[in-house]
CSV table of C-alpha atoms in Angstrom, one decimal:
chain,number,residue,atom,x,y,z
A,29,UNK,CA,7.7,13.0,11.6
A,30,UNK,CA,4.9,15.5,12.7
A,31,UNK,CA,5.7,18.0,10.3
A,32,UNK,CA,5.4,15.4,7.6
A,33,UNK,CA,1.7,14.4,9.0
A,34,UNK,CA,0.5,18.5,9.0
A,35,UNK,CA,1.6,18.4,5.4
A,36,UNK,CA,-0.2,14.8,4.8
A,37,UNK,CA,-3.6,16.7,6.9
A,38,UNK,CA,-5.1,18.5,4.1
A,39,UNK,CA,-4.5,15.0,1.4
A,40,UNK,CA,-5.5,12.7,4.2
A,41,UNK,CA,-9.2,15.0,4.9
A,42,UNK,CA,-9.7,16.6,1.8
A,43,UNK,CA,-12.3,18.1,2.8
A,44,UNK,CA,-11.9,19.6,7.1
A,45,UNK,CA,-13.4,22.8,9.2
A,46,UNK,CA,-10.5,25.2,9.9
A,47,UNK,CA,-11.1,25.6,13.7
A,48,UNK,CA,-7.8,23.3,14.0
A,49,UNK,CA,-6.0,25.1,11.7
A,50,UNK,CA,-5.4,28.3,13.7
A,51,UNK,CA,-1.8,29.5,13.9
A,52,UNK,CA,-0.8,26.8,11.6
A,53,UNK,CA,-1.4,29.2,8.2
A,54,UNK,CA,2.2,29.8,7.5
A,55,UNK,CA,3.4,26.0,8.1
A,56,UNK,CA,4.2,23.6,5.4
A,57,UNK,CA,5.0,26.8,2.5
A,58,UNK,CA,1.2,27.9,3.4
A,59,UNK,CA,-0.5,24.9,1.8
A,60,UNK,CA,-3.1,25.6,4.8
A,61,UNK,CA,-3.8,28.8,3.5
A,62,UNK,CA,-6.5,26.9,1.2
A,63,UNK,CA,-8.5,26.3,4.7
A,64,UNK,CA,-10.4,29.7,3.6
A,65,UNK,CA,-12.3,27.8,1.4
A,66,UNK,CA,-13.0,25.2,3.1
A,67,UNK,CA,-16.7,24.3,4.0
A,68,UNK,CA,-18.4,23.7,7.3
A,69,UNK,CA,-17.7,21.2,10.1
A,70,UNK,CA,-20.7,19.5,9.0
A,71,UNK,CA,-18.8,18.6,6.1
A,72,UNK,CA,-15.9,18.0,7.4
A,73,UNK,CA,-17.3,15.4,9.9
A,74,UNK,CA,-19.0,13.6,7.5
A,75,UNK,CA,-15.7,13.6,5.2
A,76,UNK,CA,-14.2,12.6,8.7
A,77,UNK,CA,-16.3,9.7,8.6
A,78,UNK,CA,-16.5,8.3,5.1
A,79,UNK,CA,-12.8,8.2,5.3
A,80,UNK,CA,-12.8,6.5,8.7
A,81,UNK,CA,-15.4,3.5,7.3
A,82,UNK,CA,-13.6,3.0,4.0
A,83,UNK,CA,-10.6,2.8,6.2
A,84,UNK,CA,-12.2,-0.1,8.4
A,85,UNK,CA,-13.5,-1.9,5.5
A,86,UNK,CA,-9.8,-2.0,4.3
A,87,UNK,CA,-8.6,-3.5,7.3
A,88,UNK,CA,-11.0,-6.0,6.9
A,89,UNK,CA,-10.0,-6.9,3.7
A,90,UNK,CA,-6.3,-6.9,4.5
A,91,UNK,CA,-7.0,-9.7,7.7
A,92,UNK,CA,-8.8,-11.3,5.6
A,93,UNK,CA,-8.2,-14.4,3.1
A,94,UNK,CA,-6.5,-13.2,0.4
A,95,UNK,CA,-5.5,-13.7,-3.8
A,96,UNK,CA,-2.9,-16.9,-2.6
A,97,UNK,CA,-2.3,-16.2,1.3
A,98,UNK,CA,-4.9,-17.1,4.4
A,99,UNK,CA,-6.4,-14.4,6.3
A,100,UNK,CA,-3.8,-15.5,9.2
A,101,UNK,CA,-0.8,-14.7,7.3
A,102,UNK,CA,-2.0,-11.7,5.7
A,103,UNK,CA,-3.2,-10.1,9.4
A,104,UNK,CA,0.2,-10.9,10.8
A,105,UNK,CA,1.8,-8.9,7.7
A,106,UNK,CA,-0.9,-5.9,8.3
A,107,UNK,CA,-0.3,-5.8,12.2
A,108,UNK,CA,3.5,-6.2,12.1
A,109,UNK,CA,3.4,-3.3,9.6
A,110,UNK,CA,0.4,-1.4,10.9
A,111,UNK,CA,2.5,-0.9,14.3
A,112,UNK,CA,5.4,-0.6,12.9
A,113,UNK,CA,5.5,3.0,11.6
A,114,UNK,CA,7.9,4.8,13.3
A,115,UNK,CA,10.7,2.2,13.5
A,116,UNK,CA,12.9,3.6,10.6
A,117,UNK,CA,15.8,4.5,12.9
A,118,UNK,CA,16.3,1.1,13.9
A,119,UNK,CA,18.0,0.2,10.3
A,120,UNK,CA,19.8,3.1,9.9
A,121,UNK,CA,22.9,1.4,10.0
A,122,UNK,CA,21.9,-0.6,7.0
A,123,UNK,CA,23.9,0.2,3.9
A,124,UNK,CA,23.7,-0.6,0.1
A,125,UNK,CA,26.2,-3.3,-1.2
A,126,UNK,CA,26.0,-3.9,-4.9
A,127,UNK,CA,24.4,-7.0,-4.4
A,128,UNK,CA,22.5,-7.2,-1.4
A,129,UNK,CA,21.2,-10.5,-1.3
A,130,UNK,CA,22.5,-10.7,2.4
A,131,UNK,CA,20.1,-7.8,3.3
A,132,UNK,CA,18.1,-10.3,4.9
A,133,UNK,CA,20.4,-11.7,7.1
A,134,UNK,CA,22.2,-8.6,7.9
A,135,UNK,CA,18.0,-7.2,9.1
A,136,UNK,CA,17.7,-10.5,11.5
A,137,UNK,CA,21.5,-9.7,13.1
A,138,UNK,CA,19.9,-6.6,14.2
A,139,UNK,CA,18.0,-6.8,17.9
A,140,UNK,CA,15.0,-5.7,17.4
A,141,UNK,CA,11.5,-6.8,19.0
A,142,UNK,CA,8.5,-6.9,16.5
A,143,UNK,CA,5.3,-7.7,17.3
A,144,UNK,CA,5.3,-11.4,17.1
A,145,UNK,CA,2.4,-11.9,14.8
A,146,UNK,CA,4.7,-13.1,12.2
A,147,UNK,CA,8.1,-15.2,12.1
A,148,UNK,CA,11.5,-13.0,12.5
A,149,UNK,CA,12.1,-13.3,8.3
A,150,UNK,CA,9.0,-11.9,7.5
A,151,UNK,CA,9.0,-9.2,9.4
A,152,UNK,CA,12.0,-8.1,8.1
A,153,UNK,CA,10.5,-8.4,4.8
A,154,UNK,CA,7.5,-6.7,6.1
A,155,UNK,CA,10.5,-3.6,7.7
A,156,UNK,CA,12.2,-3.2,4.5
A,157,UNK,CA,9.2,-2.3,2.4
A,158,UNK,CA,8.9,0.3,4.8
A,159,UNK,CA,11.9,1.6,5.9
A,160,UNK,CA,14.8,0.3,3.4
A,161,UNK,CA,13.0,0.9,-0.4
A,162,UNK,CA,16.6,2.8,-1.1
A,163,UNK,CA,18.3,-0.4,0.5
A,164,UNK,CA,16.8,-2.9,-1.1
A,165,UNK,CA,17.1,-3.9,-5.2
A,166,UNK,CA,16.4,-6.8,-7.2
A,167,UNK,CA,19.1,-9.4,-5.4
A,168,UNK,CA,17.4,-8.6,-2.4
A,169,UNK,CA,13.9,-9.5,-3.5
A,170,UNK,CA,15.1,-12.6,-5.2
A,171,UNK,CA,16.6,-13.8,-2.5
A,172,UNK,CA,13.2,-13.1,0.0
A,173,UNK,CA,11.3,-14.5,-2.4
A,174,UNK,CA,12.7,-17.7,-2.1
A,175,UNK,CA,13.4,-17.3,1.7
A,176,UNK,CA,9.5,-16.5,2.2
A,177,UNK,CA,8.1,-19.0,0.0
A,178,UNK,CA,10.4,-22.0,1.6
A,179,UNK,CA,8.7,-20.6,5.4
A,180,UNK,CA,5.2,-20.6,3.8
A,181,UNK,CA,6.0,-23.9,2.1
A,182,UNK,CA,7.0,-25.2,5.6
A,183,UNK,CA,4.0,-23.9,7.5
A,184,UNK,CA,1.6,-25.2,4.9
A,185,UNK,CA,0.1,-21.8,3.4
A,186,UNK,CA,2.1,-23.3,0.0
A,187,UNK,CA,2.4,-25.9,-1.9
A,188,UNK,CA,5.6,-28.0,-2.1
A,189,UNK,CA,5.2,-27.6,-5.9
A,190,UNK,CA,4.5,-24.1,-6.3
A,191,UNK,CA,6.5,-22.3,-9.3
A,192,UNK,CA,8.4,-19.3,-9.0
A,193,UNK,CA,5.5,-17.5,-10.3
A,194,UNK,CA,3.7,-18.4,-7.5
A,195,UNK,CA,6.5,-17.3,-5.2
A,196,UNK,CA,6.0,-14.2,-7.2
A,197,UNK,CA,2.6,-13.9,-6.8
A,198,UNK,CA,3.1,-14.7,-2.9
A,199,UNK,CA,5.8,-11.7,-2.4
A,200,UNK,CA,3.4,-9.5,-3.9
A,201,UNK,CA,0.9,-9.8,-1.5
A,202,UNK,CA,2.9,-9.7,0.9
A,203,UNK,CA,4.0,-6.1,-0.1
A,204,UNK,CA,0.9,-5.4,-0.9
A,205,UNK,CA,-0.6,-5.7,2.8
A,206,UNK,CA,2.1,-4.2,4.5
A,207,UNK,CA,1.7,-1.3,2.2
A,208,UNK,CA,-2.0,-1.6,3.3
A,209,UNK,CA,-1.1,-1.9,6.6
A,210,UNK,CA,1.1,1.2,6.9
A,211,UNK,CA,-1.4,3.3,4.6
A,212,UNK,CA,-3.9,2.9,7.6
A,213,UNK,CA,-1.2,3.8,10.6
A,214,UNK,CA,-0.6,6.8,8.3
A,215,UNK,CA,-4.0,7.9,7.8
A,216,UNK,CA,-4.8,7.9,12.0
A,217,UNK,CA,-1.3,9.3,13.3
A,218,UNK,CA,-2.2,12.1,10.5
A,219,UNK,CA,-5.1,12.8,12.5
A,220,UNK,CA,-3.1,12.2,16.1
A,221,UNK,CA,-5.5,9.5,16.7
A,222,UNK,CA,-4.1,6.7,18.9
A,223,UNK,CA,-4.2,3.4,16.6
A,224,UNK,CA,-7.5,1.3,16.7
A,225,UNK,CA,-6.7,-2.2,17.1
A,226,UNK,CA,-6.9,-4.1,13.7
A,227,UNK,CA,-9.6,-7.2,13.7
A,228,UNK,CA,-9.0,-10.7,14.3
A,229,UNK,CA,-7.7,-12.6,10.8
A,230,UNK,CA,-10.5,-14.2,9.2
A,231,UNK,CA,-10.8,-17.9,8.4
A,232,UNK,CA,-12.0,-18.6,4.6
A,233,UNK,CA,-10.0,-19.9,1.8
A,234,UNK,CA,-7.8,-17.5,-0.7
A,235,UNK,CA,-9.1,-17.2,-4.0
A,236,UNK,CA,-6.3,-18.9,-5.8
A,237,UNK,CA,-3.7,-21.4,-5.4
A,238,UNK,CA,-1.9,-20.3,-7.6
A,239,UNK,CA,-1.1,-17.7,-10.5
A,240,UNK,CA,-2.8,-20.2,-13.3
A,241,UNK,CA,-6.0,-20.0,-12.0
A,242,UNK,CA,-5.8,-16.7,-12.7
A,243,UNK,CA,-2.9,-16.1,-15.7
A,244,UNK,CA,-1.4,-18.2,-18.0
A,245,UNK,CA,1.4,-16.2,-19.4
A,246,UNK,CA,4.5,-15.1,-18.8
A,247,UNK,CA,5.5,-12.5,-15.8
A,248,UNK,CA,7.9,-10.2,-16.5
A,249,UNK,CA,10.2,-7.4,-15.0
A,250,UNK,CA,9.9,-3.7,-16.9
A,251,UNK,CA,11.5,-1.2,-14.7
A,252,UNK,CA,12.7,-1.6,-10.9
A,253,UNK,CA,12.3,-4.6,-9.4
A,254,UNK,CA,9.1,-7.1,-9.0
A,255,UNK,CA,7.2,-9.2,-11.3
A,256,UNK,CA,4.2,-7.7,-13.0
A,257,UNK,CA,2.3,-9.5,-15.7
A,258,UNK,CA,2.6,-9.3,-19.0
A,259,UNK,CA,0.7,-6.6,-21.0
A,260,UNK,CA,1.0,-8.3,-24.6
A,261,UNK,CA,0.0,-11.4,-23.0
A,262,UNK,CA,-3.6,-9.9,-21.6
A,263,UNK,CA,-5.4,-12.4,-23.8
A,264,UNK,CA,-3.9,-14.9,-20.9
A,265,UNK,CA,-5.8,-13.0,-18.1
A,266,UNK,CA,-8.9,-15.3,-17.1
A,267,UNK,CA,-12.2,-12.8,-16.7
A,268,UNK,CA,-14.1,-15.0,-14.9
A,269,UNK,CA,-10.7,-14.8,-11.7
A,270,UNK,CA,-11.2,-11.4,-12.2
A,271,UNK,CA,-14.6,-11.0,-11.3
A,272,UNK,CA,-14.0,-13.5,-8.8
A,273,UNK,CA,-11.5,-11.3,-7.1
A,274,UNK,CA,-14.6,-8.1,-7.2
A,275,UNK,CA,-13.3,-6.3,-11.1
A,276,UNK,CA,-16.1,-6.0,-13.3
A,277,UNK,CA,-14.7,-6.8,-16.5
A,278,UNK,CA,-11.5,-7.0,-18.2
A,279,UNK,CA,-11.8,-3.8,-19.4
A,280,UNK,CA,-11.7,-2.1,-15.9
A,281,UNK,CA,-8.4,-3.8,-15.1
A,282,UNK,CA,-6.7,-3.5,-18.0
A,283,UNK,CA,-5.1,-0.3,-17.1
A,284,UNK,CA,-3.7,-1.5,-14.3
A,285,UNK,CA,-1.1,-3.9,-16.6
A,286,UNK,CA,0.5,-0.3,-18.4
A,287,UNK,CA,3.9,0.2,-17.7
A,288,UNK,CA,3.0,3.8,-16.1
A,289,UNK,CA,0.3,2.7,-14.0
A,290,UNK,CA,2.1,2.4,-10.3
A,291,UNK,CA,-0.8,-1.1,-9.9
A,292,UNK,CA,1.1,-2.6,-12.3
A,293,UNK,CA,3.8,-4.0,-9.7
A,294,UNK,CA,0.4,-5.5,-8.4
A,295,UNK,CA,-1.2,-7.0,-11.3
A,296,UNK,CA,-0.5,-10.2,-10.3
A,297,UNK,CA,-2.4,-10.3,-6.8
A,298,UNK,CA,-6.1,-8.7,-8.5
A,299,UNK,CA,-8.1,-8.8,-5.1
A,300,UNK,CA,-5.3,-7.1,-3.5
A,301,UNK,CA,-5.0,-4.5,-5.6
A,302,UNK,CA,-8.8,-3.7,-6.0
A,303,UNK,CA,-8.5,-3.7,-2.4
A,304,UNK,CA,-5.8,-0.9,-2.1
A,305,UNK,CA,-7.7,0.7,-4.9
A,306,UNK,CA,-11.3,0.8,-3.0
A,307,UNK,CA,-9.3,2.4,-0.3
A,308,UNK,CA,-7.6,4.8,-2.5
A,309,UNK,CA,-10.7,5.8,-3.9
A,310,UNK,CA,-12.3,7.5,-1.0
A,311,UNK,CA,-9.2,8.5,1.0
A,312,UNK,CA,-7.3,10.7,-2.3
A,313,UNK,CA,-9.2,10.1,-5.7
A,314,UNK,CA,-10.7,7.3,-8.0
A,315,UNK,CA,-7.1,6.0,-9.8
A,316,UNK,CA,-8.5,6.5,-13.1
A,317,UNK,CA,-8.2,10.6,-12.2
A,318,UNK,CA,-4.6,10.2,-10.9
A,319,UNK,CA,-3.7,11.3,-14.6
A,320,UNK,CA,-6.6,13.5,-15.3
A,321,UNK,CA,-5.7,16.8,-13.9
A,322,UNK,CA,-9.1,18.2,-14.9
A,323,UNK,CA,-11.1,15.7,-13.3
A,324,UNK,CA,-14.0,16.9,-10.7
A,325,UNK,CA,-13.0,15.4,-7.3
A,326,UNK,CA,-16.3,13.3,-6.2
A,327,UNK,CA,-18.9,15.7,-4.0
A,328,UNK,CA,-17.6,14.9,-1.0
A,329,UNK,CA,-14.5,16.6,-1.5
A,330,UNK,CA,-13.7,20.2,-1.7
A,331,UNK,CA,-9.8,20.3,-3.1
A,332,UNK,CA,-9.3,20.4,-6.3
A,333,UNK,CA,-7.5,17.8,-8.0
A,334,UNK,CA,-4.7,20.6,-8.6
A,335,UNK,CA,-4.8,21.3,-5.3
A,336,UNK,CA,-4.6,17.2,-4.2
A,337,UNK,CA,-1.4,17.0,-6.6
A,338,UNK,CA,0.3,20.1,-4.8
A,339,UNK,CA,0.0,18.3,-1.4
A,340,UNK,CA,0.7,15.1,-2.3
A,341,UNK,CA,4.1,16.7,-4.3
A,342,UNK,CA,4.9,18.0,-0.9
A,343,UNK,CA,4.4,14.8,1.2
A,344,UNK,CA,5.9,12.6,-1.1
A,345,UNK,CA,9.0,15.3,-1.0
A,346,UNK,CA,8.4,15.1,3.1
A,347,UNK,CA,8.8,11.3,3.4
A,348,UNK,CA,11.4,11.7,0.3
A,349,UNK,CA,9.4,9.3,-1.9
A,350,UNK,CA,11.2,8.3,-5.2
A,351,UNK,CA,8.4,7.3,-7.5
């Protein structure tokens, strides 16, 4: 795992002194050979700590109140994930069936001590986004999204009526924080940092109870797994729940329902995903450059957004990443 995190460095900083870099030239196929240019330690501290606030404004965010889910069950996704990191081994013995609806089960058979923050089922949900994405296929999320929502149903965070589009909705930010959550245990063992504790969950209502008060269509399933909404149907999308969840306009989220756009398997939780976007922003590039290979990084950085993609080909080759 170290040798993925000295190829991650150079993504993660962006912009670093080369003090630390000594005798490490010839690692990772000599993608550290671009520390030559690099500017001062000036620089890179301040990089160092633009990187470090946007990542504790996103933790705050992810214990927080959410699109459908309390700031309680959202912190106990973020902290079962955030510590979680390293546990892949432990479901190595996990294999494919060609429908895997028991994955689940098969997850809570296995001993294993999590953190306790959140019940045994979801974090095994929260464990299979991370270590099982090759395991796990549409039966599998079918069947934890009805597992999850009967547990959140039970405890109260749902309604007894909620739809399956609210289910949907539900899973989704559920992914989406323990994405969050991992992203930020990423971003400090790159830097061999020991973990800062996350906050407390905050108390506040979610923005929605459910996915009418935001979208009135239909969801729907393009490619893989995971609802998404419906592009045709963006008429549906209400502006005003957009701009309650922090998007400016229709217009700025729009992108985010094309079938290309990796947000799309988010569309459907907006605050979330502006969230992980914010976040994205300042630690790689603003999304609306991911596909603009000529784009000026911001002043901050000093990579090139040729550069960026070489590194991040490399990491997502490291951590073999299937996108």
């Amino acid at each position: 795992m170290r040798d993925v995190f000295y190829i991650f460095r150079p993504l993660v900083m962006n912009s670093v002194g080369h003090s630390w870099l000594a005798g490490r030239e010839k690692h990772a196929s000599g993608f550290f050979r671009l520390a030559d240019r690099f500017p001062s330690r000036f620089s890179f501290c301040r990089r160092l700590a633009e990187m470090e606030q946007a990542s504790q404004q996103y933790a705050a965010k992810l214990v927080g109140p959410g699109d459908m889910l309390s700031g309680r069950v959202r912190a106990s996704v973020a902290k079962e994930a955030y510590a979680s990191l390293d546990d892949r081994d432990v479901w190595k013995q996990l294999k494919a069936s060609p429908k895997d609806a028991g994955l689940l089960d098969r997850m809570l058979a296995i001993e294993h001590t999590f953190t306790g923050e959140c019940s045994p089922t979801l974090a095994c949900v929260v464990h299979a986004v991370l270590h099982l994405q090759l395991t796990t296929n549409p039966e599998w999320y079918n069947a934890v999204l009805e597992r999850v929502a009967a547990e959140l149903i039970a405890d109260g965070e749902m309604d007894a009526k909620a739809t399956f589009e609210d289910k949907a909705m539900c899973l989704t930010e559920i992914i989406a924080v323990a994405a969050g959550g991992a992203g930020l245990a990423a971003f400090y063992k790159a830097l061999e940092k020991p973990l800062p504790p996350l906050p407390a969950s905050a108390s506040g209502s979610p923005l929605f109870k459910g996915l009418r008060d935001f979208y009135t269509g239909k969801i729907v399933v393009t490619s893989g797994y995971g609802y998404q909404l419906n592009e045709k149907e963006a008429s549906k999308i209400s502006e005003a729940a957009l701009k309650k969840a922090g998007w400016t306009s229709m217009a700025e989220y729009k992108p985010n329902l094309e079938s290309v756009n990796p947000f799309v398997k988010l569309s459907l939780t907006p605050y979330s995903s502006l969230a992980q976007q914010d976040w994205m922003e300042v630690q790689y590039i603003p999304p609306v450059d991911v596909s603009e290979f000529a784009a000026k990084p911001p002043p901050s950085r000093c990579l090139s957004r040729p550069d960026l993609e070489v590194v991040a080909a490399a990491y997502a080759g490291a951590v073999t990443c299937h996108f």
